[in-house]
Amino acid sequence: MACAWALAACGVSATGVPRAVTSAPTTSAAGGDGSSTTNAPSSGGGKLAPRVAQPKNLRGLDPCEQLLTPQQRAELTFTKAGEKLPPSHGMEGCQLFSSDLGIIFTVNANRDGLEEAYRNRKRITGFREVQVDGYPGIRSAPSELSCRLLLGVADDQDLAIDFTRVGSRKPEHRDPCAFTETIARMVLPNLPEGR
């Protein structure tokens, strides 16, 4: 039930996979919140998504145990590792909730990375390109309480982070999209290097 509520609050489908629409990339405005936006240059071979220069590997990771350390979970007000979500379309997920906030991680290690999202950009509410510590990402579904970040960690892998502010009044949680990027910055060093 909590999972369905958070997914609805974030404005994403239960599968977390956008539907197909072909569209050319555009340039987005620079972010004023510490993130940087990217132009979406074609990376050759008809690809729309930016290439990942220093890939990470999500294959075989337990999203509840390995994306955040116990110290990071405690810092985010979570008292346990999280609840695994049933696999959907080959993707593993984990939800973490406290009285302050909720996070859902969805690991996509077996598809086209960000490419599918770039092909579907017209159907993704609030599509905005960002860079998080050198990794390409897409912000979507922004609201006063929630935001989604799809982070390309390899050319064929991405990590979706859905953040919802539940009861928190902390200043760092006021901008859900900026805080979603903060969560991504916490996760990135925990991921093993890819090829």
GROMACS .gro file of C-alpha atoms in nm, residues 5 41 47 51 55 78 80 104 109 112 123 125 128 137 139 161-163 166 174 176 186 192:
model
   23
    5TRP     CA    1   0.091   0.571  -0.251
   41PRO     CA    2   2.394   1.524  -2.797
   47LYS     CA    3   2.135   0.703  -2.962
   51ARG     CA    4   2.699   0.823  -2.289
   55PRO     CA    5   3.010   0.337  -1.577
   78PHE     CA    6   1.546   0.528   0.826
   80LYS     CA    7   1.606  -0.038   0.873
  104ILE     CA    8   1.184   0.417  -0.369
  109ALA     CA    9   2.030  -0.332  -1.502
  112ASP     CA   10   1.873   0.047  -2.248
  123ARG     CA   11   0.532   1.154  -2.220
  125THR     CA   12   0.603   1.495  -1.701
  128ARG     CA   13   1.460   1.788  -1.734
  137GLY     CA   14   2.013   1.204  -1.532
  139ARG     CA   15   1.435   1.472  -1.340
  161ILE     CA   16   1.512   0.738  -0.728
  162ASP     CA   17   1.165   0.849  -0.624
  163PHE     CA   18   1.166   1.086  -0.326
  166VAL     CA   19   0.612   1.308   0.404
  174ARG     CA   20   1.200   2.173   0.071
  176PRO     CA   21   1.232   1.752  -0.354
  186MET     CA   22   2.509   0.940  -0.152
  192PRO     CA   23   3.083  -0.100  -0.797
   0.00000   0.00000   0.00000
